[in-house]
Short mmCIF file of C-alpha atoms in Angstrom, two decimals:
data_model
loop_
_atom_site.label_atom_id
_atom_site.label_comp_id
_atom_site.label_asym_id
_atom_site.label_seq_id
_atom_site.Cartn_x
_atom_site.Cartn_y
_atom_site.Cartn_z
CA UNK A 26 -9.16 10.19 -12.03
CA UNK A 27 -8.40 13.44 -13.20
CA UNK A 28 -7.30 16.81 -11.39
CA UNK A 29 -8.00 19.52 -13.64
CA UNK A 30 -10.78 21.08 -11.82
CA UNK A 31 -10.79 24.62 -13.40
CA UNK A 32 -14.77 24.02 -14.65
CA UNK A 33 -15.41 22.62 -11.46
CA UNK A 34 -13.67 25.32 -9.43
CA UNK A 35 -15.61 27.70 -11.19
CA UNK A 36 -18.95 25.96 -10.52
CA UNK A 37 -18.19 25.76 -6.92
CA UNK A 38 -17.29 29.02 -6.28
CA UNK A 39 -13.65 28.90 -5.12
CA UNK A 40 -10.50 30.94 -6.83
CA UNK A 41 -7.43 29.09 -7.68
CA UNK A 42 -5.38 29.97 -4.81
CA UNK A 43 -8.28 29.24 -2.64
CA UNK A 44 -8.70 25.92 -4.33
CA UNK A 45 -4.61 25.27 -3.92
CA UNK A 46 -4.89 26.18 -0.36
CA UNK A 47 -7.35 23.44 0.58
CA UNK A 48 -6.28 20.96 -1.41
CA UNK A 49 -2.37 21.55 0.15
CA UNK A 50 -4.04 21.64 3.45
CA UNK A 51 -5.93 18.89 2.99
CA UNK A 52 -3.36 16.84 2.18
CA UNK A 53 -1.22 17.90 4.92
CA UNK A 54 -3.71 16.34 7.56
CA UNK A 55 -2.29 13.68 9.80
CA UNK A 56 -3.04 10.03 9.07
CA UNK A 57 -3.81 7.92 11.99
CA UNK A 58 -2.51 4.01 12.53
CA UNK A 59 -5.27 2.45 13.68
CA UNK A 60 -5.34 0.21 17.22
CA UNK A 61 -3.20 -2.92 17.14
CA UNK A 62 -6.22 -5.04 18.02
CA UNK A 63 -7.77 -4.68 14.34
CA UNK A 64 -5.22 -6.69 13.14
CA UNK A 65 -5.80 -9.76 15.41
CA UNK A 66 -9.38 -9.09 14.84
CA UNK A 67 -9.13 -9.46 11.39
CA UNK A 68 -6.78 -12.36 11.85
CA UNK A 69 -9.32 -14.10 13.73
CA UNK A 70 -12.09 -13.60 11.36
CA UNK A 71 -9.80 -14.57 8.35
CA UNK A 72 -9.09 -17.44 10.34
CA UNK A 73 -12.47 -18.46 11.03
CA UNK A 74 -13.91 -18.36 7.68
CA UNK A 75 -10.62 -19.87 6.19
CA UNK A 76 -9.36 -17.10 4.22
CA UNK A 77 -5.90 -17.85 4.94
CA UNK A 78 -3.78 -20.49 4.60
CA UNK A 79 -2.79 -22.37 8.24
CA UNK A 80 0.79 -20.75 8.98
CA UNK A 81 2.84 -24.26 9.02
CA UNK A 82 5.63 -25.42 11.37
CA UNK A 83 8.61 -23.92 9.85
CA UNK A 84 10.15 -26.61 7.43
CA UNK A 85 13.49 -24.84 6.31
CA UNK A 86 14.21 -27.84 3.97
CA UNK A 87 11.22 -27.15 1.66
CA UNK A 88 11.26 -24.06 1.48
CA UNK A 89 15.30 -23.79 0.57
CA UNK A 90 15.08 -26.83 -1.92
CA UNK A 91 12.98 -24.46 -4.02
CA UNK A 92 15.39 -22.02 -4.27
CA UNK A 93 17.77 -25.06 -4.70
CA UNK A 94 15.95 -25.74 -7.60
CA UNK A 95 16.16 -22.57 -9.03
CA UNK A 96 19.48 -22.18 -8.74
CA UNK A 97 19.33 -25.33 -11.08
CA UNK A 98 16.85 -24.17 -13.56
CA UNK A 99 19.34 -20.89 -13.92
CA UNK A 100 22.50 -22.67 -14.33
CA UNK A 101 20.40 -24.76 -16.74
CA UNK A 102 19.34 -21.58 -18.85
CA UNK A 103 22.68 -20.11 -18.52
CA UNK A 104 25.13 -22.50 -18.16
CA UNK A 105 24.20 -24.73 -20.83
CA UNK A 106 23.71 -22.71 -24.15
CA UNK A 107 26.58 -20.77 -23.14
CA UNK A 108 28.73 -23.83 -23.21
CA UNK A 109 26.97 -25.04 -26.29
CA UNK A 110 27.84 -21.63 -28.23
CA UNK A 111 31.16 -22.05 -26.87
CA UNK A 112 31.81 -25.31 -28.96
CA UNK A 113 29.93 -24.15 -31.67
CA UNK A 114 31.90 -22.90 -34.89
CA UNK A 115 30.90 -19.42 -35.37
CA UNK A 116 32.03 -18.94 -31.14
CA UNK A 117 35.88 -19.33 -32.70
CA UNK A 118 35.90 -16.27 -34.18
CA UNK A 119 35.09 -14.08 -31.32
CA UNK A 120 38.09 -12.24 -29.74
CA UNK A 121 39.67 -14.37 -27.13
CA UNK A 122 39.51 -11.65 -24.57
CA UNK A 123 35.61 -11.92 -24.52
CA UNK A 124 35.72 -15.70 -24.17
CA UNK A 125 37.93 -14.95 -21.18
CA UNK A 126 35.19 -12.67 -19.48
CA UNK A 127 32.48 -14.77 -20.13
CA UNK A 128 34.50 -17.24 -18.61
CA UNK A 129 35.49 -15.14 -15.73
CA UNK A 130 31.18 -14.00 -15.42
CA UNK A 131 30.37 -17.74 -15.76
CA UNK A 132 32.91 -18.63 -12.46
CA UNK A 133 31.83 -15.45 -10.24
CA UNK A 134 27.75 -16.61 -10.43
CA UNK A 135 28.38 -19.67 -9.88
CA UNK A 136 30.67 -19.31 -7.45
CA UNK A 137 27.66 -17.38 -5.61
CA UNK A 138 25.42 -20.28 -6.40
CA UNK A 139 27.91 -22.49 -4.23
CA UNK A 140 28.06 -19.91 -1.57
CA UNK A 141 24.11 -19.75 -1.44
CA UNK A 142 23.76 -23.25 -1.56
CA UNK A 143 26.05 -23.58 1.62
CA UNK A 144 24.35 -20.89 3.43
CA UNK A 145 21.34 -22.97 3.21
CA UNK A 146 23.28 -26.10 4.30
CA UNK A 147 24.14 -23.50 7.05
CA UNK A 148 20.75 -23.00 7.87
CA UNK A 149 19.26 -26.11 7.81
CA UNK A 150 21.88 -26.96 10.01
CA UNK A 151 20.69 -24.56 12.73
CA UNK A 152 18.05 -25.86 15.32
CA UNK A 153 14.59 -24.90 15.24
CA UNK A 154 13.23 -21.70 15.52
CA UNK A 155 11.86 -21.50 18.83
CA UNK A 156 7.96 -21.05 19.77
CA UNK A 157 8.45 -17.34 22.02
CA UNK A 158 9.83 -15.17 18.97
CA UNK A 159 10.50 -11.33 19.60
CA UNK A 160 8.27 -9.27 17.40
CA UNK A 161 11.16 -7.17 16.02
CA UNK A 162 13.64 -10.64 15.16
CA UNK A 163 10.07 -12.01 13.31
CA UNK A 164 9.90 -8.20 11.39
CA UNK A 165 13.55 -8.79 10.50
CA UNK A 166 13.12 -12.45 9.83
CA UNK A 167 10.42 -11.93 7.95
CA UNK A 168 11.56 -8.94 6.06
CA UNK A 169 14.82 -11.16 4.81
CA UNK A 170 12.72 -14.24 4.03
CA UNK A 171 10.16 -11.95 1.81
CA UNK A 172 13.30 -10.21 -0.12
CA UNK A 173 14.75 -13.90 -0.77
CA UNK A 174 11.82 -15.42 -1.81
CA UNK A 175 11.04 -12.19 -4.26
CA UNK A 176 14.64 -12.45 -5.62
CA UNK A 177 13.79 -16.70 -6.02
CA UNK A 178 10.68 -15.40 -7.68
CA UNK A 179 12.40 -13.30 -10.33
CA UNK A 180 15.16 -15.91 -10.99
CA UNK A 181 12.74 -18.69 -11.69
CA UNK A 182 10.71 -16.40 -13.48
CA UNK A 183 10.70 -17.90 -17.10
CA UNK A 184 9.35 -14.45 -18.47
CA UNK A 185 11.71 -12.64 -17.20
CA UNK A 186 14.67 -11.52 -19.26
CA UNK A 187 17.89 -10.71 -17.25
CA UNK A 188 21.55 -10.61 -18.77
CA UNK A 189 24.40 -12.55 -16.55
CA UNK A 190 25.15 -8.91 -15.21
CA UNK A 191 21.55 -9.43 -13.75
CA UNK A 192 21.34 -12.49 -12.85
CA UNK A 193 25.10 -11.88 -10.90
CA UNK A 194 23.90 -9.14 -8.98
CA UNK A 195 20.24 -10.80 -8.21
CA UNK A 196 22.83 -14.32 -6.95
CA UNK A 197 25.32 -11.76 -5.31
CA UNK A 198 22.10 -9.81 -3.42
CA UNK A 199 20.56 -13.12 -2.42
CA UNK A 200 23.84 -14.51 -1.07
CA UNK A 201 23.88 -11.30 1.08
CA UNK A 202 20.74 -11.70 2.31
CA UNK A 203 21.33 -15.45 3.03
CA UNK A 204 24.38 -14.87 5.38
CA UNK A 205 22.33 -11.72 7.12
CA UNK A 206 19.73 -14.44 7.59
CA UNK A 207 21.76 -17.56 9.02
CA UNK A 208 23.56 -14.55 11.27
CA UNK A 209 20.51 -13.83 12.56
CA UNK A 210 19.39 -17.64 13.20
CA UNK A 211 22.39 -18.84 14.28
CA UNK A 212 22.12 -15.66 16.97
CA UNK A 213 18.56 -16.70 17.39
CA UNK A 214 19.69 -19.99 18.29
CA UNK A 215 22.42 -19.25 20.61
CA UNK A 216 19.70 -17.02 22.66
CA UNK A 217 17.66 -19.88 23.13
CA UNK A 218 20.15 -21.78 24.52
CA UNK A 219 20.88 -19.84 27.43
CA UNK B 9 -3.13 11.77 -5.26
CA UNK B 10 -3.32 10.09 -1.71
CA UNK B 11 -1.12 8.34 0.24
CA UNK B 12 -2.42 5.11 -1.26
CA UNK B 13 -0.34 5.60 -4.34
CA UNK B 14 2.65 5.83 -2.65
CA UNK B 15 2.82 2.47 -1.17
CA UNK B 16 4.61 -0.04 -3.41
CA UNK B 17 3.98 -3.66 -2.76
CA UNK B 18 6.18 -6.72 -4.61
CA UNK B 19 3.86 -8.51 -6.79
CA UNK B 20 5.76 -11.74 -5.71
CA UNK B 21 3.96 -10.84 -2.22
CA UNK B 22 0.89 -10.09 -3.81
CA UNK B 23 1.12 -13.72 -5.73
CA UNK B 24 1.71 -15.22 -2.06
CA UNK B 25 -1.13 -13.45 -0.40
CA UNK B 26 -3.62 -14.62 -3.08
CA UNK B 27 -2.33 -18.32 -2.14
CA UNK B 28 -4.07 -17.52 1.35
CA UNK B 29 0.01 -17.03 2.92
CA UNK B 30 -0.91 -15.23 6.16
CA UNK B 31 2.74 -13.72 6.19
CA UNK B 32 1.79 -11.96 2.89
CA UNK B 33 -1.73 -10.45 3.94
CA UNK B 34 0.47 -9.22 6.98
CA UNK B 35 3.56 -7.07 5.09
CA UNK B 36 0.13 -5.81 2.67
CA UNK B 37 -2.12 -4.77 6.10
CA UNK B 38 0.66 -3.21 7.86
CA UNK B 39 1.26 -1.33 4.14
CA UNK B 40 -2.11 -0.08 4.29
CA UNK B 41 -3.51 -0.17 7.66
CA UNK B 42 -2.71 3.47 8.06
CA UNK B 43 -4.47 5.10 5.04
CA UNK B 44 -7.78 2.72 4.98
CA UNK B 45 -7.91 3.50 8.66
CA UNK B 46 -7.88 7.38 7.86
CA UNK B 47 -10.07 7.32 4.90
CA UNK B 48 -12.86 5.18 7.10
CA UNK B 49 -12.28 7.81 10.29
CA UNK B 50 -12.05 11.13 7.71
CA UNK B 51 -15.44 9.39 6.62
CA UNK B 52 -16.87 8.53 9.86
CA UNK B 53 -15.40 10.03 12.75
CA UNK B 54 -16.08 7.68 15.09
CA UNK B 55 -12.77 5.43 15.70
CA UNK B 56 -15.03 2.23 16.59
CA UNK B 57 -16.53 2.72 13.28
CA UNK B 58 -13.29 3.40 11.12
CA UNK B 59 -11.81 0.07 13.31
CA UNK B 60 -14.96 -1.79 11.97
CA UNK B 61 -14.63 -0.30 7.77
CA UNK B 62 -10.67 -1.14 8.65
CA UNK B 63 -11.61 -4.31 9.40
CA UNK B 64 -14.31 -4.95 6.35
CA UNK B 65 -11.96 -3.94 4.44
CA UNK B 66 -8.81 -6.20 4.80
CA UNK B 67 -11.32 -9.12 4.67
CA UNK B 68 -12.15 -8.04 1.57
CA UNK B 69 -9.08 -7.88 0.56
CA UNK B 70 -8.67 -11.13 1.45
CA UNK B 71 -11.71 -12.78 -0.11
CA UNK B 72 -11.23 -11.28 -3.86
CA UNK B 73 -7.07 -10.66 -4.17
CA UNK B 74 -7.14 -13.48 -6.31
CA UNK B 75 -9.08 -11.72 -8.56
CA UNK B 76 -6.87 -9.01 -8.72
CA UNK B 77 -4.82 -8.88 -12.23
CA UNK B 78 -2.58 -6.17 -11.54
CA UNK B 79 -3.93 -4.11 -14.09
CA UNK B 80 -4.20 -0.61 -12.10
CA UNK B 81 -2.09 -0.45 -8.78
CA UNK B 82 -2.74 -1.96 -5.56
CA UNK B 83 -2.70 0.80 -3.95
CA UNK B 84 -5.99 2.24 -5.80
CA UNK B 85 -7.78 -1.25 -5.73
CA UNK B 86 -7.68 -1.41 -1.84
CA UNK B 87 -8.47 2.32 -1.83
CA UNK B 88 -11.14 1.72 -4.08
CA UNK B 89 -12.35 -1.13 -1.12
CA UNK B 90 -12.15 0.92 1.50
CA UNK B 91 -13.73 4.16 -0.04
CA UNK B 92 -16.90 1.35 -1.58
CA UNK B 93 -16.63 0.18 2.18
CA UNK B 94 -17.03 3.41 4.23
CA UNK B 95 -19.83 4.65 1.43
CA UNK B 96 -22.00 1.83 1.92
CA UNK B 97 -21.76 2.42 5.98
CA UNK B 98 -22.88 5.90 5.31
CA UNK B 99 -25.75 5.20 3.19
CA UNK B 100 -26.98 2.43 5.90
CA UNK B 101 -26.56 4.85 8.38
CA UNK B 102 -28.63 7.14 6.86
CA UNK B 103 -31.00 4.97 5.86
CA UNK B 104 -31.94 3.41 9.21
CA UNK B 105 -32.06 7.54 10.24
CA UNK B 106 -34.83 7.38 7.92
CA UNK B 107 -32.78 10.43 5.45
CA UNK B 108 -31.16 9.94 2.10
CA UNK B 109 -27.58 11.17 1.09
CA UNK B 110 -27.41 15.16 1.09
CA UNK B 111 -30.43 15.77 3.45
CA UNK B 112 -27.94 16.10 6.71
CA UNK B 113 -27.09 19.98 5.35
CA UNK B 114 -30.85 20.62 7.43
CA UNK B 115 -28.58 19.24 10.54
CA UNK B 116 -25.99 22.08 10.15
CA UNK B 117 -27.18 25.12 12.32
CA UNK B 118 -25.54 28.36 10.69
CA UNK B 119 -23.21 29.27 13.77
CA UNK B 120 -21.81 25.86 13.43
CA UNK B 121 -19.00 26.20 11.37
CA UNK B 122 -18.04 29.59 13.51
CA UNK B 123 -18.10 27.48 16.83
CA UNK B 124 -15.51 25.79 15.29
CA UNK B 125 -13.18 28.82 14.76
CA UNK B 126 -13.21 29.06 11.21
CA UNK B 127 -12.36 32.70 10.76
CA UNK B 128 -9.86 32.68 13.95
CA UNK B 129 -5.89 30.90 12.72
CA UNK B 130 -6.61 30.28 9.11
CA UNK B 131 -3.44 28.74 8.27
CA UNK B 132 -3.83 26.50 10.96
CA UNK B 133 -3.77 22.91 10.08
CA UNK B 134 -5.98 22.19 13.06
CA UNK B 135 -8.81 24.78 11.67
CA UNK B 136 -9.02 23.07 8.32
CA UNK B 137 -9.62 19.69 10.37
CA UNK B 138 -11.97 21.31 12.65
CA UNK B 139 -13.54 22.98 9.45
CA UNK B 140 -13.69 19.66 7.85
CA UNK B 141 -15.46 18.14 10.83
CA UNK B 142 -18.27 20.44 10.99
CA UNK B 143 -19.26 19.65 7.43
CA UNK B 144 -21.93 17.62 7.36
CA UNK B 145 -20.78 13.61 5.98
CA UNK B 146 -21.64 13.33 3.15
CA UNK B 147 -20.16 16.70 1.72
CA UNK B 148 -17.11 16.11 3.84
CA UNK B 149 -16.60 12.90 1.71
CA UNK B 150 -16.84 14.30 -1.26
CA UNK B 151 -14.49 17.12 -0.59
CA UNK B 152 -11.92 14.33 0.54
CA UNK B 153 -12.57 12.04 -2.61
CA UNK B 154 -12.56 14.84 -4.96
CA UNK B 155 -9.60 16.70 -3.34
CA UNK B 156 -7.60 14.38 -1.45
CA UNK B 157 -8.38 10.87 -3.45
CA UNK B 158 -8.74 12.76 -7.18
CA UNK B 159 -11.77 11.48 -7.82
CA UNK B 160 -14.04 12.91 -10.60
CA UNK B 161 -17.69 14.28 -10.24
CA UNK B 162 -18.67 11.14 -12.48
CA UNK B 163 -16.67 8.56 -10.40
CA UNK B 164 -17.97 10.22 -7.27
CA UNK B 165 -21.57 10.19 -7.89
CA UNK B 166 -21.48 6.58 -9.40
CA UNK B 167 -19.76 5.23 -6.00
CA UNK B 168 -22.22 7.09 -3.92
CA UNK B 169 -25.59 6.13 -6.46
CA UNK B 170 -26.36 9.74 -7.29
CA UNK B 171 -25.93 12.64 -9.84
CA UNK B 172 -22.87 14.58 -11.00
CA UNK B 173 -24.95 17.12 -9.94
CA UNK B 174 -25.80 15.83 -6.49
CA UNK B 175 -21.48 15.69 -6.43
CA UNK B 176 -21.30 19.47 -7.66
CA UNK B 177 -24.00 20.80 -5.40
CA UNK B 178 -22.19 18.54 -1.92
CA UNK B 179 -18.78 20.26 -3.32
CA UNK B 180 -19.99 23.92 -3.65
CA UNK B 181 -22.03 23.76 -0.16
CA UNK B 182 -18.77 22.69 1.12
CA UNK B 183 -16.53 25.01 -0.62
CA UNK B 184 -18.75 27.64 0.82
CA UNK B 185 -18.77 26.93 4.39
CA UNK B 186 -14.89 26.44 4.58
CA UNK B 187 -14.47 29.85 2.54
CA UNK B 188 -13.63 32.04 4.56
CA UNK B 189 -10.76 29.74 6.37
CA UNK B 190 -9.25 29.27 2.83
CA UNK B 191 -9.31 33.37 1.52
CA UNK B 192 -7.70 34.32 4.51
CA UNK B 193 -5.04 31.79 3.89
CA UNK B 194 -4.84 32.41 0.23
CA UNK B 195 -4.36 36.03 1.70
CA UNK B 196 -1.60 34.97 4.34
CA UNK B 197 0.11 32.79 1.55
CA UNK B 198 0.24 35.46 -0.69
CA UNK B 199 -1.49 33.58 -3.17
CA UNK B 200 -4.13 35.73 -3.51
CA UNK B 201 -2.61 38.30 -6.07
CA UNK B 202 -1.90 34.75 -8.40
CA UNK B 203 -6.09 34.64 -7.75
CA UNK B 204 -6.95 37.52 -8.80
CA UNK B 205 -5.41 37.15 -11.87
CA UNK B 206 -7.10 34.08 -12.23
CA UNK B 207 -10.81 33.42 -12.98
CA UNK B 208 -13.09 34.21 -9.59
CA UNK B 209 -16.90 33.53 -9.85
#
């Protein structure tokens, strides 16, 4: 699509500056959210000719064994050759100090593996999410859940190429989000007690 | 460009909404609701209508994101929807009026545009709407999709099964009518000196 309209300007009669006016103006319109009904409309007819898949009863377990398992498949892929270059003979000659620091990188991610893998020990751990939800704890919930699962998306990711300094801060994000998440549940669950 | 490109969704939630995750199709209709639902009432005017194209179009959505490769941005895919959408609702309406696309200038009485007080606060964001609404549909879309949405004369008269020309001819008539709202707010702007030294036909 392309906005040089000069020719077209010309053929349709208006000067620049009228041209710029409109098209500022235009732009500067309101936009307007439409009624919350058309969402539960659509919903409905989704629902009825099976365009989405049947939201399931919340299995935490499932759904945090897969990012169990990528925590696996990176400390598989990183892990792994890293301690295989280590013993190999060429490794030797590298200055000691950056043996140290890989060292040192090698302790901090998985030391956030541990943590995330606890969290969701944590969270399992909590009780059920109950059936009466507010709308703004499912917008937060849901919000979290999406950013874990896209960070679990690029850390299985085979194509994707991250250095440890990645990888750390992806691990360090998604242990963030993790606690933000069991805070939330665990406050969840203490509502529904009382 | 419109709003549309400004939206950003993570393919990772694209990749769960074409696995049918309701969740997904949620974060990407809340994303967009607000655009579609102004391009379908810019089109139509009449909220039930827009609700309706709104609708069409998220099911749409639905139905064929599997097919979508990524390849241009989501944002102009579902635009493209909702624009193909509201288009075909305008031709139907016409045709069950019995007129074809361009023949609803003959509706447009000359002392239209003035009831709308074209000439009175140019610079008025509210005249420009109320100028926009007194166009006639079909020239009212294609100011929006060639001013608002970028589209070209080419693209325009391919999604709506006509000419360039038949694009050119909508755009001028507009241009036209909402004239004398625009020089006076050129003039306000102080713009207009930049015009004159530009070309002027």
């Amino acid at each position: 699509m392309s906005s040089t309209a000069t020719d077209e300007d010309m053929i349709c009669g208006l000067t620049a500056a009228e041209h710029e006016v409109l098209r500022q103006g235009l732009r500067r319109l309101p936009e307007t959210m439409p009624p919350r009904a058309v969402w539960h409309r659509i919903r409905e007819q989704a629902a009825a000719e099976g365009l989405l898949r049947p939201q399931l009863v919340r299995r935490p377990s499932s759904w945090y064994a897969g990012a169990g398992i990528a925590a696996a498949v990176v400390l598989a892929v990183i892990v792994v050759p890293r301690a295989m270059h280590t013993s190999a003979p060429e490794s030797r000659t590298e200055p000691p100090i950056t043996a140290q620091s890989s060292q040192v990188e090698l302790t901090a991610l998985q030391a956030l593996m541990v943590q995330s893998q606890q969290l969701e020990s944590d969270l399992r751990a909590l009780p059920e999410e109950p059936r009466v939800l507010r709308a703004s704890t499912v917008a937060t919930l849901s919000e979290i859940e999406d950013r874990i699962a896209a960070i679990d998306y690029q850390l299985g990711d085979a194509g994707v190429q991250m250095t440890p300094e990645e990888t750390e801060i992806f691990w360090r994000e998604r242990v963030r989000l993790m606690n933000s998440l069991v805070q939330l549940r665990y406050a969840q669950a203490q509502r529904t007690a009382f | 460009m419109s709003k549309f490109a400004d939206i950003e969704i993570d393919p990772a939630i694209v990749k769960r909404a074409a696995r049918g995750d309701s969740r997904a199709h949620e974060i990407i209709y809340r994303s967009f609701a607000t655009p579609v639902y102004s391009l379908c009432l810019r089109f139509t005017r009449v909220p039930a209508h827009a609700e309706d194209l709104t609708q069409e179009t998220f099911i749409e959505i639905m139905r064929s994101i599997n097919g979508f490769r990524g390849e241009a941005a989501l944002g102009s895919w579902i635009r493209r929807i909702a624009v193909s959408k509201a288009l075909m609702f305008l031709r139907s309406a016409w045709t069950s009026r019995g007129q074809s696309l361009g023949e609803d200038w003959d509706d447009v009485t000359p002392g239209h545009a003035a009831s709308h007080g074209i000439s009175s606060h140019p610079d008025d964001a509210l005249d420009l709407d109320a100028a926009l609404e007194s166009l006639p549909d079909v020239s009212r879309t294609v100011v929006w999709l060639h001013d608002v949405e970028g589209f070209t004369h080419k693209e325009i008269a391919k999604l709506m099964g006509r000419t360039e020309s038949f694009s050119k001819s909508q755009l001028s008539r507009a241009y036209q009518r909402l004239r004398p709202l625009l020089a006076a707010a050129a003039e306000e702007t102080g713009t207009v000196g930049a015009a004159l030294r530009s070309y002027r036909v």
